XYZ file of C-alpha atoms in Angstrom:
787
model
C -0.396 -0.178 -0.797
C 1.441 3.565 -1.141
C 1.479 5.566 1.650
C 1.070 9.725 0.293
C 2.732 11.496 3.820
C 5.740 11.525 5.332
C 6.883 13.029 8.752
C 9.949 15.357 8.963
C 12.595 12.951 9.956
C 11.529 10.274 7.434
C 12.459 12.459 4.312
C 16.028 14.083 3.144
C 17.461 16.225 0.061
C 17.305 12.894 -2.236
C 13.843 12.847 -1.420
C 13.044 16.480 -3.883
C 10.943 14.157 -6.410
C 8.987 12.366 -3.989
C 8.084 15.937 -1.781
C 9.459 18.444 -3.451
C 12.495 20.720 -2.828
C 10.931 23.405 0.081
C 10.176 19.759 1.870
C 13.351 17.624 1.464
C 15.623 20.605 2.375
C 13.368 21.122 6.048
C 13.423 16.924 6.306
C 17.301 17.259 5.678
C 17.706 19.830 8.476
C 15.371 18.515 11.062
C 17.454 15.007 10.598
C 20.853 15.961 9.990
C 21.235 19.654 11.549
C 18.110 20.049 14.880
C 20.952 19.000 17.022
C 23.418 21.805 16.141
C 20.782 24.692 17.347
C 19.235 25.343 14.329
C 15.446 25.311 15.202
C 13.376 23.686 12.464
C 10.036 23.135 13.752
C 8.663 19.890 12.541
C 5.678 18.810 10.847
C 5.178 16.012 7.456
C 4.968 15.808 3.694
C 2.077 15.159 1.827
C 3.888 13.785 -1.233
C 3.777 13.748 -4.846
C 2.845 10.693 -4.657
C -0.700 11.918 -3.119
C -0.618 14.885 -6.031
C -0.782 12.863 -8.342
C -3.323 10.164 -7.494
C -6.208 13.223 -6.529
C -4.904 13.910 -10.643
C -5.580 9.856 -11.652
C -8.930 9.278 -9.028
C -9.866 12.407 -10.264
C -10.457 11.226 -13.865
C -8.669 15.164 -14.711
C -5.137 13.413 -15.897
C -5.575 13.116 -19.233
C -8.435 16.253 -20.054
C -4.867 18.662 -18.232
C -2.978 16.839 -21.243
C -5.256 18.819 -23.694
C -5.084 21.371 -21.418
C -2.178 22.986 -22.480
C -1.553 21.159 -26.067
C -1.475 24.461 -27.486
C -0.601 27.003 -24.685
C 1.542 30.063 -25.795
C 3.401 31.782 -22.586
C 4.313 34.888 -24.776
C -0.083 35.183 -25.508
C -0.921 36.370 -21.559
C -4.333 36.034 -22.191
C -4.047 32.070 -23.896
C -2.034 31.282 -20.408
C -4.241 33.130 -17.630
C -7.058 31.298 -19.631
C -5.043 28.126 -19.876
C -4.045 27.963 -16.004
C -7.262 29.586 -15.130
C -8.737 26.015 -16.192
C -6.800 23.816 -15.279
C -7.242 25.659 -11.273
C -10.674 24.596 -12.014
C -10.499 21.164 -12.438
C -8.472 20.191 -9.539
C -11.057 22.542 -6.948
C -13.983 20.300 -8.414
C -12.198 18.003 -7.916
C -12.558 16.358 -4.704
C -9.187 14.782 -2.302
C -9.563 10.464 -2.332
C -10.258 9.096 0.455
C -7.639 7.263 1.835
C -4.810 10.812 1.249
C -7.725 12.961 3.590
C -7.869 10.118 6.125
C -3.188 9.792 5.891
C -3.241 13.949 6.658
C -5.425 14.039 8.802
C -3.653 10.891 10.125
C 0.158 13.203 10.619
C -2.298 15.611 11.758
C -3.083 14.508 15.143
C 0.557 12.874 15.828
C 1.250 17.035 15.613
C -0.957 17.767 18.015
C -0.546 14.492 20.298
C 3.161 17.127 20.060
C 2.483 20.472 20.470
C -1.092 20.229 21.728
C -4.383 20.217 20.275
C -4.599 24.086 19.684
C -1.796 23.748 17.712
C -1.640 26.130 14.371
C -0.223 25.105 10.893
C 1.784 26.784 8.226
C 0.501 25.166 4.637
C 2.312 24.936 2.005
C 3.182 23.874 -1.952
C 6.607 22.535 -3.042
C 7.003 21.743 -6.218
C 9.705 18.072 -6.923
C 11.211 20.725 -8.848
C 11.682 23.799 -6.463
C 14.869 25.306 -5.122
C 16.816 22.973 -7.951
C 19.669 25.189 -8.203
C 19.041 25.804 -11.967
C 15.340 26.958 -11.564
C 13.871 28.684 -8.533
C 10.276 28.382 -7.933
C 10.181 29.642 -5.121
C 6.820 32.092 -5.010
C 4.988 30.530 -7.661
C 2.928 28.254 -5.079
C 0.528 29.110 -2.638
C 0.762 28.836 1.263
C -1.943 29.352 4.033
C -0.829 29.765 8.169
C -2.723 29.336 10.826
C -4.692 26.888 9.732
C -6.082 24.375 12.537
C -8.746 21.868 11.771
C -9.037 19.159 9.876
C -11.938 20.209 7.429
C -9.645 23.769 7.458
C -6.245 21.805 6.560
C -7.805 19.574 4.053
C -8.814 22.152 2.265
C -5.370 24.232 2.415
C -3.235 20.789 0.889
C -6.883 20.650 -2.151
C -5.493 24.298 -2.561
C -2.154 23.514 -2.581
C -2.293 21.321 -5.295
C -4.579 23.897 -7.131
C -2.072 26.396 -7.100
C 0.775 24.333 -9.004
C -0.758 25.789 -12.401
C -1.147 29.916 -10.853
C -0.579 31.542 -14.461
C 3.703 33.021 -12.868
C 3.647 29.125 -12.160
C 2.545 28.779 -15.728
C 4.653 31.359 -16.705
C 7.811 29.864 -14.969
C 7.829 26.337 -15.457
C 7.276 26.771 -19.312
C 10.777 29.966 -19.165
C 12.727 27.047 -17.625
C 11.672 24.684 -19.582
C 9.659 22.370 -18.196
C 6.669 20.186 -19.676
C 3.410 22.068 -17.267
C 2.489 17.982 -16.738
C 6.103 16.547 -15.317
C 6.074 18.800 -11.963
C 4.335 17.316 -9.451
C 3.440 19.572 -6.413
C 3.648 18.296 -2.006
C 2.799 19.840 0.652
C 4.401 20.531 3.546
C 2.736 21.085 6.398
C 4.017 22.325 9.375
C 4.040 23.815 13.408
C 3.472 27.474 12.604
C 6.164 29.609 14.271
C 4.377 32.461 15.558
C 6.089 35.972 13.560
C 2.865 37.543 13.762
C 4.121 38.215 16.766
C 7.241 38.540 17.322
C 9.992 38.983 13.108
C 11.198 37.119 10.405
C 12.629 37.728 7.526
C 15.289 36.324 5.149
C 19.182 35.124 5.547
C 21.574 34.749 2.463
C 25.065 33.469 2.960
C 27.079 35.831 0.716
C 25.855 39.628 -0.557
C 22.738 39.263 -2.641
C 24.761 42.294 -4.551
C 27.861 41.382 -5.479
C 28.386 36.827 -5.307
C 31.117 38.359 -2.135
C 31.201 34.898 0.191
C 32.177 35.540 2.631
C 29.524 37.583 4.618
C 25.818 36.277 5.914
C 23.213 38.924 4.843
C 20.554 38.785 7.140
C 18.028 40.821 6.698
C 14.175 41.127 8.873
C 11.268 42.835 9.845
C 8.342 42.531 11.999
C 4.672 40.164 11.508
C 5.191 37.134 8.709
C 7.506 37.159 6.447
C 5.718 37.960 3.312
C 6.165 41.368 3.666
C 9.774 40.678 3.283
C 9.664 38.875 0.291
C 7.348 40.819 -1.461
C 8.708 43.830 -1.492
C 6.286 45.540 0.610
C 9.141 46.752 3.682
C 12.263 48.257 3.217
C 13.964 45.411 6.621
C 16.205 45.682 8.652
C 19.575 45.022 7.403
C 22.762 43.300 8.580
C 26.193 41.571 8.222
C 28.495 39.249 10.280
C 32.092 37.943 8.928
C 32.185 34.872 8.353
C 36.108 34.086 8.669
C 35.972 36.043 11.495
C 32.980 34.688 13.324
C 34.582 31.400 12.587
C 37.819 32.520 14.602
C 35.827 33.539 17.434
C 34.974 37.702 17.793
C 31.418 37.714 17.956
C 30.242 40.816 16.296
C 28.104 42.214 13.254
C 29.687 43.463 11.096
C 27.066 46.148 10.251
C 23.441 46.697 10.009
C 21.435 48.999 8.898
C 17.895 50.591 9.911
C 14.481 49.514 7.576
C 11.613 51.971 7.712
C 9.288 48.660 8.300
C 6.701 50.562 7.254
C 4.356 47.839 8.179
C 3.567 44.340 9.183
C 1.697 41.051 8.277
C -0.724 39.461 11.283
C -3.554 37.526 11.842
C -6.729 38.941 10.591
C -10.531 38.007 12.094
C -11.844 37.697 8.655
C -9.201 37.623 6.530
C -6.860 34.743 7.112
C -4.040 37.304 7.179
C -3.789 41.411 7.293
C -0.810 44.537 6.871
C -1.577 47.205 9.181
C 1.114 49.758 10.423
C 4.122 48.968 13.316
C 3.837 51.236 15.581
C 6.901 53.671 15.989
C 8.799 52.629 18.934
C 9.429 49.053 16.829
C 10.023 51.416 13.778
C 12.604 53.636 14.878
C 14.526 50.057 16.552
C 15.896 46.940 15.228
C 13.710 44.160 15.068
C 16.993 41.663 16.192
C 19.261 42.571 18.917
C 22.980 42.327 17.653
C 22.993 38.817 19.827
C 20.398 37.004 17.530
C 22.110 38.634 14.038
C 25.073 36.690 15.364
C 22.497 33.006 16.702
C 21.209 33.777 12.134
C 24.546 33.772 11.362
C 25.931 30.900 12.812
C 22.701 28.814 11.746
C 22.923 29.609 7.928
C 27.332 29.038 8.120
C 25.766 25.830 9.647
C 24.180 25.483 6.922
C 25.773 26.259 4.633
C 28.477 23.761 5.486
C 25.779 20.552 5.420
C 24.610 21.848 1.612
C 28.352 23.149 -0.102
C 26.862 25.673 -1.674
C 26.085 29.308 -0.855
C 21.735 28.967 0.974
C 18.725 31.662 1.416
C 16.644 30.730 3.920
C 13.959 31.600 5.797
C 14.273 32.521 9.634
C 10.929 33.210 11.057
C 10.921 34.523 15.316
C 8.073 32.914 17.553
C 6.332 35.123 20.025
C 5.199 33.018 22.190
C 8.324 31.286 23.307
C 10.723 33.845 21.668
C 12.838 30.982 20.062
C 14.876 32.085 15.857
C 13.380 29.124 13.324
C 14.948 27.680 9.779
C 11.693 27.671 8.587
C 12.947 26.896 4.739
C 16.226 26.769 3.057
C 17.436 26.140 -0.254
C 20.402 26.707 -2.748
C 20.414 30.557 -3.450
C 20.667 30.699 -7.856
C 22.473 33.560 -8.952
C 24.694 36.316 -6.733
C 25.825 32.082 -6.202
C 26.633 32.122 -9.560
C 28.439 35.950 -10.091
C 32.724 35.103 -10.205
C 32.902 36.345 -13.945
C 36.026 36.839 -15.959
C 35.210 41.171 -17.435
C 33.465 42.752 -14.592
C 31.554 45.592 -16.251
C 31.581 49.135 -14.154
C 29.016 52.017 -15.347
C 30.640 55.386 -14.689
C 27.886 57.808 -14.429
C 29.647 61.222 -15.903
C 26.731 63.709 -16.913
C 23.331 64.054 -15.379
C 20.035 65.786 -15.118
C 17.758 66.152 -11.895
C 17.828 63.949 -9.042
C 14.227 62.205 -8.984
C 14.229 60.038 -6.420
C 16.490 57.358 -4.174
C 16.350 54.023 -2.449
C 18.771 50.610 -2.858
C 20.920 49.199 -5.460
C 19.722 46.292 -7.136
C 22.610 45.764 -9.297
C 25.751 47.669 -9.601
C 24.273 48.683 -13.172
C 22.914 51.552 -15.559
C 19.248 51.466 -16.824
C 17.662 54.402 -19.025
C 14.544 54.166 -21.019
C 10.843 56.304 -20.266
C 9.119 55.239 -17.136
C 5.881 53.975 -16.819
C 3.903 53.765 -13.561
C 1.913 50.508 -13.284
C -0.321 50.631 -10.595
C -1.223 47.023 -10.684
C -1.252 43.796 -13.154
C -3.965 44.767 -15.219
C -2.899 48.915 -15.909
C -0.251 47.471 -17.799
C -1.305 48.375 -21.620
C 1.212 50.050 -23.177
C 4.349 48.882 -21.274
C 7.230 48.191 -24.182
C 10.134 46.122 -23.890
C 13.576 48.462 -22.772
C 10.060 50.768 -20.717
C 11.105 51.326 -17.084
C 8.645 49.738 -13.844
C 7.648 51.760 -11.511
C 5.696 50.655 -9.440
C 4.866 50.485 -5.144
C 5.850 47.184 -5.091
C 5.924 44.117 -7.580
C 4.649 40.307 -6.946
C 5.984 37.034 -8.939
C 2.492 37.775 -11.394
C 4.849 41.145 -12.483
C 7.383 38.730 -14.124
C 6.270 39.010 -17.589
C 6.395 43.462 -17.098
C 9.640 43.038 -15.493
C 11.305 40.156 -18.144
C 11.562 43.244 -20.871
C 11.971 46.522 -18.927
C 15.014 48.042 -19.024
C 15.081 48.541 -15.583
C 12.773 48.788 -12.092
C 12.161 51.133 -9.753
C 9.692 50.068 -6.580
C 9.172 52.224 -2.950
C 8.837 49.712 -0.925
C 11.198 46.880 -1.072
C 14.953 45.746 0.845
C 17.911 44.354 -0.732
C 15.452 40.193 -0.781
C 12.482 41.729 -1.762
C 10.891 39.462 -5.331
C 11.659 42.972 -7.534
C 14.969 42.396 -6.233
C 15.523 39.077 -6.723
C 13.473 39.206 -10.263
C 16.358 42.292 -11.251
C 18.878 40.536 -10.796
C 18.439 37.153 -12.163
C 18.089 39.048 -15.156
C 21.009 41.298 -14.785
C 18.895 44.946 -14.679
C 19.050 47.944 -12.148
C 15.928 48.348 -9.754
C 16.539 50.882 -7.137
C 14.362 49.166 -4.464
C 12.265 51.576 -1.425
C 12.330 54.445 -3.069
C 9.088 55.728 -0.677
C 7.733 57.562 -3.533
C 8.483 56.999 -6.882
C 5.054 57.517 -8.044
C 4.078 60.146 -6.856
C 8.107 62.338 -7.698
C 8.795 60.218 -11.230
C 5.912 61.361 -14.130
C 4.791 58.703 -16.556
C 6.367 58.609 -19.753
C 9.510 60.718 -18.612
C 12.592 59.713 -20.265
C 14.819 58.413 -16.721
C 17.795 57.020 -15.893
C 18.128 54.228 -13.038
C 22.027 54.709 -11.985
C 23.419 51.490 -9.043
C 26.586 52.401 -10.229
C 27.638 54.304 -7.178
C 27.711 52.331 -4.622
C 24.762 51.647 -1.870
C 22.178 53.851 -2.910
C 20.168 54.569 -6.339
C 19.281 57.047 -8.230
C 16.736 57.933 -10.221
C 17.220 60.667 -12.439
C 15.719 62.857 -14.512
C 16.281 61.550 -18.038
C 18.955 60.009 -20.313
C 22.369 60.178 -18.567
C 25.253 60.343 -20.059
C 27.755 57.123 -19.083
C 30.014 54.196 -20.135
C 30.713 50.850 -19.501
C 34.239 49.911 -18.382
C 35.485 45.927 -18.329
C 37.866 45.046 -16.048
C 39.018 41.309 -15.852
C 38.933 39.969 -12.835
C 41.128 37.452 -13.384
C 45.319 37.493 -14.080
C 47.649 35.117 -14.782
C 50.603 36.152 -13.503
C 50.842 39.035 -10.146
C 52.997 41.345 -9.609
C 56.232 41.114 -7.275
C 55.458 45.445 -6.488
C 51.974 44.451 -4.592
C 49.636 46.803 -6.654
C 46.570 47.754 -4.594
C 43.243 49.060 -4.277
C 42.214 53.391 -3.275
C 38.813 53.233 -1.770
C 36.402 55.660 0.001
C 33.091 53.894 -0.894
C 32.129 51.235 0.899
C 29.183 50.056 -0.267
C 31.477 49.762 -3.634
C 33.911 47.520 -1.628
C 32.796 43.395 -2.293
C 32.524 44.022 -5.981
C 35.700 45.723 -5.742
C 36.561 43.173 -4.462
C 36.859 40.874 -7.283
C 39.267 42.896 -8.418
C 42.567 42.574 -8.884
C 44.713 43.292 -6.231
C 46.996 43.222 -3.510
C 44.032 44.556 -0.673
C 44.221 47.701 -0.278
C 46.075 50.784 -0.051
C 44.168 53.702 1.305
C 41.069 53.569 2.322
C 39.066 57.153 3.266
C 37.559 57.575 6.090
C 36.174 61.115 5.715
C 34.486 59.482 2.835
C 33.050 57.549 5.551
C 32.437 60.313 7.791
C 31.207 62.144 5.394
C 27.850 58.900 3.660
C 27.456 57.328 6.813
C 28.198 59.834 10.027
C 27.311 62.331 8.503
C 27.448 64.636 11.837
C 30.437 66.440 12.516
C 31.840 63.726 16.108
C 31.694 66.797 18.569
C 28.544 68.069 16.728
C 27.357 64.661 17.709
C 29.344 64.659 20.650
C 27.697 68.529 22.188
C 25.096 68.867 20.366
C 23.460 71.632 23.162
C 27.081 74.209 21.010
C 24.784 74.086 17.021
C 23.809 77.670 17.124
C 21.322 76.637 13.637
C 18.205 74.663 14.927
C 17.235 72.907 12.087
C 20.687 70.635 11.855
C 20.196 70.399 16.140
C 17.309 68.777 15.657
C 18.412 66.472 12.622
C 21.660 65.605 14.999
C 20.141 65.037 17.792
C 17.402 62.607 15.431
C 20.309 60.995 14.663
C 22.700 59.886 17.605
C 19.523 59.715 19.690
C 21.337 59.547 23.661
C 24.084 59.121 22.750
C 26.876 60.745 20.004
C 30.107 58.804 21.188
C 27.574 55.374 20.962
C 26.520 57.055 17.295
C 29.451 57.441 15.871
C 31.900 54.831 16.541
C 29.647 51.935 15.583
C 29.059 54.334 11.921
C 33.775 54.410 11.872
C 33.709 51.169 12.590
C 30.911 49.438 10.385
C 31.944 51.548 7.450
C 35.768 50.431 8.645
C 35.075 46.950 8.449
C 33.029 46.969 5.238
C 36.809 47.474 3.585
C 38.860 45.263 6.070
C 36.117 42.642 5.186
C 35.883 43.035 1.720
C 39.380 42.297 1.441
C 40.069 40.055 4.596
C 43.165 39.025 4.758
C 45.652 41.466 2.717
C 46.288 44.967 3.939
C 44.037 47.060 3.486
C 45.580 50.997 5.412
C 43.626 52.843 6.868
C 44.216 56.860 5.969
C 43.036 58.731 9.695
C 40.279 61.861 8.642
C 41.567 63.607 6.239
C 38.811 66.940 5.680
C 40.106 70.518 5.377
C 38.297 73.168 8.776
C 35.852 74.157 5.302
C 35.196 70.409 4.735
C 34.792 70.218 8.016
C 32.130 72.321 8.773
C 29.856 71.136 5.849
C 29.343 67.745 8.271
C 26.261 68.504 10.071
C 26.517 70.409 13.054
C 30.355 71.307 11.531
C 30.188 74.945 11.042
C 30.227 75.859 15.477
C 33.465 73.013 15.573
C 35.996 74.587 12.830
C 37.285 77.897 12.222
C 36.945 79.273 8.686
C 40.829 79.399 7.235
C 41.889 81.630 4.680
C 43.608 78.586 3.147
C 42.215 75.471 4.804
C 44.715 73.656 2.724
C 47.739 74.118 4.713
C 45.863 75.098 7.908
C 44.423 72.510 10.163
C 44.577 69.752 8.635
C 45.592 65.771 9.314
C 48.116 65.346 12.797
C 48.013 69.235 13.800
C 44.890 68.511 14.782
C 44.837 65.199 16.408
C 46.743 65.886 19.468
C 45.450 69.693 19.761
C 42.975 70.205 22.909
C 40.455 71.868 19.817
C 39.764 67.885 18.406
C 40.939 65.463 20.931
C 37.513 64.234 21.521
C 37.338 64.135 17.725
C 40.728 61.776 17.667
C 38.921 59.441 20.382
C 36.441 58.457 18.842
C 38.570 57.965 15.423
C 40.507 55.511 17.301
C 37.862 53.565 19.013
C 36.187 53.257 16.209
C 39.047 51.633 14.801
C 40.028 50.022 18.282
C 36.651 48.184 17.926
C 37.327 47.191 13.754
C 41.080 45.495 14.817
C 39.485 43.736 18.141
C 35.988 43.701 18.260
C 35.322 42.614 14.634
C 38.750 40.440 14.645
C 39.432 42.538 11.663
C 43.478 43.327 11.793
C 44.104 43.467 8.938
C 43.661 47.731 9.789
C 46.353 49.457 8.612
C 46.977 52.583 10.324
C 47.514 56.099 9.090
C 48.890 59.638 9.676
C 48.200 61.932 7.390
C 49.976 65.577 7.143
C 52.306 65.470 9.283
C 54.896 68.361 8.792
C 57.033 67.911 11.893
C 58.876 65.235 13.853
C 57.461 66.007 17.237
C 54.199 66.076 15.660
C 54.249 62.653 14.632
C 55.510 61.598 18.323
C 52.645 63.963 19.515
C 50.115 61.382 17.863
C 51.741 57.891 18.006
C 51.423 58.448 21.659
C 48.184 59.596 22.088
C 47.783 56.405 20.167
C 49.154 54.615 22.737
C 46.513 56.848 24.934
C 43.073 55.303 23.061
C 44.669 51.816 23.307
C 45.952 51.871 20.103
C 49.983 51.571 20.453
C 52.114 50.028 17.471
C 53.161 47.117 17.433
C 50.805 46.032 19.946
C 48.394 43.603 18.841
C 50.742 43.574 15.234
C 48.818 47.352 14.862
C 51.263 48.896 12.019
C 51.196 52.716 11.665
C 52.063 53.934 8.570
C 52.432 57.956 7.440
C 51.764 60.149 4.442
C 54.859 60.708 2.774
C 53.459 64.469 1.640
C 55.524 67.265 2.607
C 58.791 67.916 2.176
C 59.665 67.336 5.057
C 58.986 64.202 5.738
C 61.667 63.214 2.476
C 63.759 65.755 3.922
C 64.091 64.002 7.085
C 62.996 60.407 6.086
C 65.380 58.680 8.518
C 63.971 60.364 11.291
C 60.525 60.204 10.504
C 61.358 55.948 9.217
C 62.132 55.396 13.133
C 58.237 56.246 14.326
C 56.197 54.364 11.301
C 56.271 51.454 9.674
C 55.785 52.801 6.385
C 55.542 55.800 4.334
C 52.586 56.079 2.047
C 53.134 58.778 -1.091
C 50.588 61.647 -1.677
C 51.701 62.968 -4.912
C 49.093 65.965 -4.918
C 49.814 67.071 -2.053
C 53.388 66.468 -2.224
C 53.128 67.677 -5.940
C 51.094 71.074 -4.394
C 54.241 71.857 -2.547
C 57.416 71.433 -4.135
C 55.558 72.918 -6.646
C 54.235 75.963 -4.463
C 50.822 74.818 -6.974
C 47.757 74.981 -5.565
C 46.144 72.309 -6.762
C 42.409 73.575 -6.266
C 43.785 75.809 -8.439
C 42.513 76.311 -12.160
C 44.727 79.419 -13.280
C 47.619 77.615 -12.619
C 46.955 74.336 -13.162
C 49.335 74.280 -16.125
C 51.638 74.494 -13.524
C 50.541 70.892 -11.568
C 52.438 67.609 -12.984
C 52.846 65.507 -11.272
C 55.751 64.517 -13.929
C 57.644 67.117 -13.467
C 61.689 66.325 -12.302
C 61.574 67.982 -9.188
C 58.539 65.888 -7.981
C 60.802 62.818 -9.913
C 63.187 63.773 -7.767
C 61.367 63.796 -3.616
C 59.276 60.554 -4.459
C 62.531 58.601 -5.644
C 64.200 60.257 -3.108
C 61.376 58.780 -0.207
C 61.634 55.281 -2.027
C 65.059 54.943 -1.620
C 65.097 56.123 1.851
C 62.196 53.748 2.799
C 64.208 50.707 1.765
C 67.553 51.655 2.994
C 65.630 51.121 6.167
C 63.584 48.186 5.666
C 60.260 50.480 5.751
C 57.427 50.080 3.689
C 57.478 52.245 0.262
C 53.305 53.147 -1.295
C 52.438 55.524 -2.982
C 47.965 56.215 -2.600
C 48.428 59.795 -5.508
C 46.410 59.924 -8.633
C 49.374 60.141 -10.401
C 50.024 56.331 -11.140
C 46.528 56.206 -12.473
C 46.651 58.856 -14.429
C 50.363 58.287 -16.396
C 52.220 54.669 -17.520
C 55.310 56.243 -17.239
C 54.845 57.374 -13.803
C 54.033 53.445 -12.795
C 57.029 52.336 -14.988
C 59.772 54.562 -13.009
C 58.282 53.921 -9.398
C 58.867 49.979 -10.447
C 62.580 50.920 -11.571
C 62.663 52.557 -8.156
C 62.078 48.969 -6.522
C 58.524 50.894 -4.476
C 56.478 47.777 -2.529
C 53.296 48.751 -3.444
C 50.843 50.935 -5.951
C 47.682 52.107 -5.243
C 44.982 53.256 -7.746
C 41.006 53.492 -9.017
C 39.382 50.717 -9.405
C 38.877 52.013 -12.873
C 42.814 52.441 -13.692
C 44.073 49.113 -11.887
C 43.716 46.897 -14.331
C 45.562 48.832 -17.188
C 48.127 49.337 -13.962
C 48.673 45.484 -13.136
C 49.512 44.671 -17.593
C 52.077 48.425 -16.944
C 53.345 47.034 -13.646
C 54.021 43.291 -15.428
C 55.642 44.768 -18.451
C 58.361 47.293 -15.907
C 59.471 44.011 -13.613
C 59.279 42.407 -17.110
C 62.252 45.172 -18.485
C 64.166 45.293 -15.312
């Protein structure tokens, strides 16, 4: 006698043909990983044999052959009509009694385990679902908070019928599956009451770049459908796998989502959305400890399956515990390791219309079409930009012909984001206002090539695409490193051929991620502008120091994690006073200088009473990155060190703040950008572990040319013999003392002859912009071959 149900304890990953990908994975985890601090609710599967038995016993299997005999997936009316006829056939038929009896018997076993009032989640699981080459997720129906025998049998029946939703029929046809070759299993499991807590999705890689050394956790309040369908902007968290495995339990970065609504159980309908209370919106839905628990579980699951994973999780509001409720192979980002990376650069653009989360580091342009629901998309043409509040699987036919997608709701793991990655088009999600700020029919440019934030510009922008090889047959002896300031492109940039980061600009992180002047965060009461004071107080909350340290550490840590264990040289903030003043609240703490380029900047600030509190925050952030996060590949670099006494005072202050050169492997470099650095190289070599030549300022100060002045731009040339001589003396002095020598100015990126000269000098490292790293590497290889 055939059994039409299997408990989770009786199935595993080899049983996909019998119970589908979702149930096979749940069974695999319940059987193999349940004793490794991974909680999976118990349940059972109604097998594919049960589905086929239903079709055969009701006599509708042959009728379905006729229904799909002349299916035309390119004709949306034809597809919808065929799918509706198929669903009607299944819903009109009754479940065979023997199948119904087995389902009820399995349900009674769950009631004995969890209590008679146990609520169930009833979820479809297709036999071709969640395979590495076909992500059918979201194509079929699920039912929540099912209680009672009659309600359970009805939910199973409706799941069977959902194998022929329009979207499932379209997806199978386009992925080469015969409509009747795929069967449906149904998973029945104890429902996790995330309607009373939170839920979300975890990926064991970065979904944008395919970077595999992080766990990416997203979450929002209520049931998980809002996160998957992109109806909310969720909280986001990253955890770095290698340092976690080494014992450093720290969240790498976190981003607060708006979480405007939460899905809860309805009174007259199965579920409903309600506004999230303001207090919940303003705080993260998970604690750091819970994020780390999810990350650890995700890493265990990934190791077990041997492939990057897409994992759904839910927190039960009744017991406060975290559960894994689904796991499947990640099917898009995991494959991304191209031999050639296309990097888009927007050179000129129109007015900014809206911003959101960037999905896919690409640029798309076309006519904007606002579509509020499927059925209102008449006239949508190939190459148009789809603008919507959110999308669902029903929208995929439109997305397939769009040049870009813009949504008001959703995060980087929502439906629109997942499909856009699969299609290779840019998407800006979670804008909050796109349908109001973009005019239907106007030409727009959608840019996701400028970091974490995506931008929608009015008109057709000027942009270019550069192909950069990510794999070279040889690496030069001279290290070729990257200049980087934007953590948002760090994971993607790590795939470029490189030996680490020679210049990570802290000031970029201050401007883009902290936004607030460090002293303003500590003393908002001193800000005279009432509007800026209110904004600072809103951003920093009750603890300005904690805010600055956390934001700085997250930005630095993200860059360090992307290139770990390669060295990442982090330059302490090198803003000029006018640039510091431009930060929120900064005008109240910065003097007005006639020539900020030569004023209160760099090392002069760090031990000075006017900035000593701000410098302490910078050092605390660096300590957190190196010691708590475990990213000890960070090298600290001091900029604009005018005098030896100044160097001594800064190093002493750093030691007081817990950054003592030589302790815990800490290396401290100095920028070599002032003639005094070159003249006294032998003395500076006693104080620092390395020099990084800043050719921009060194050229300016050697030639006495203001590099910001267009009037004397003709006199500014890094290839001038005087500058060449200064660089040579610096490199030679470093070699004389066994001190690291590098260069991080613009000259090597722009001038191949400078690169060849540096190689002949024997410089240790050349650090350049990401778009020039391939050309510079090839020049270095050629120069080394000549020497």
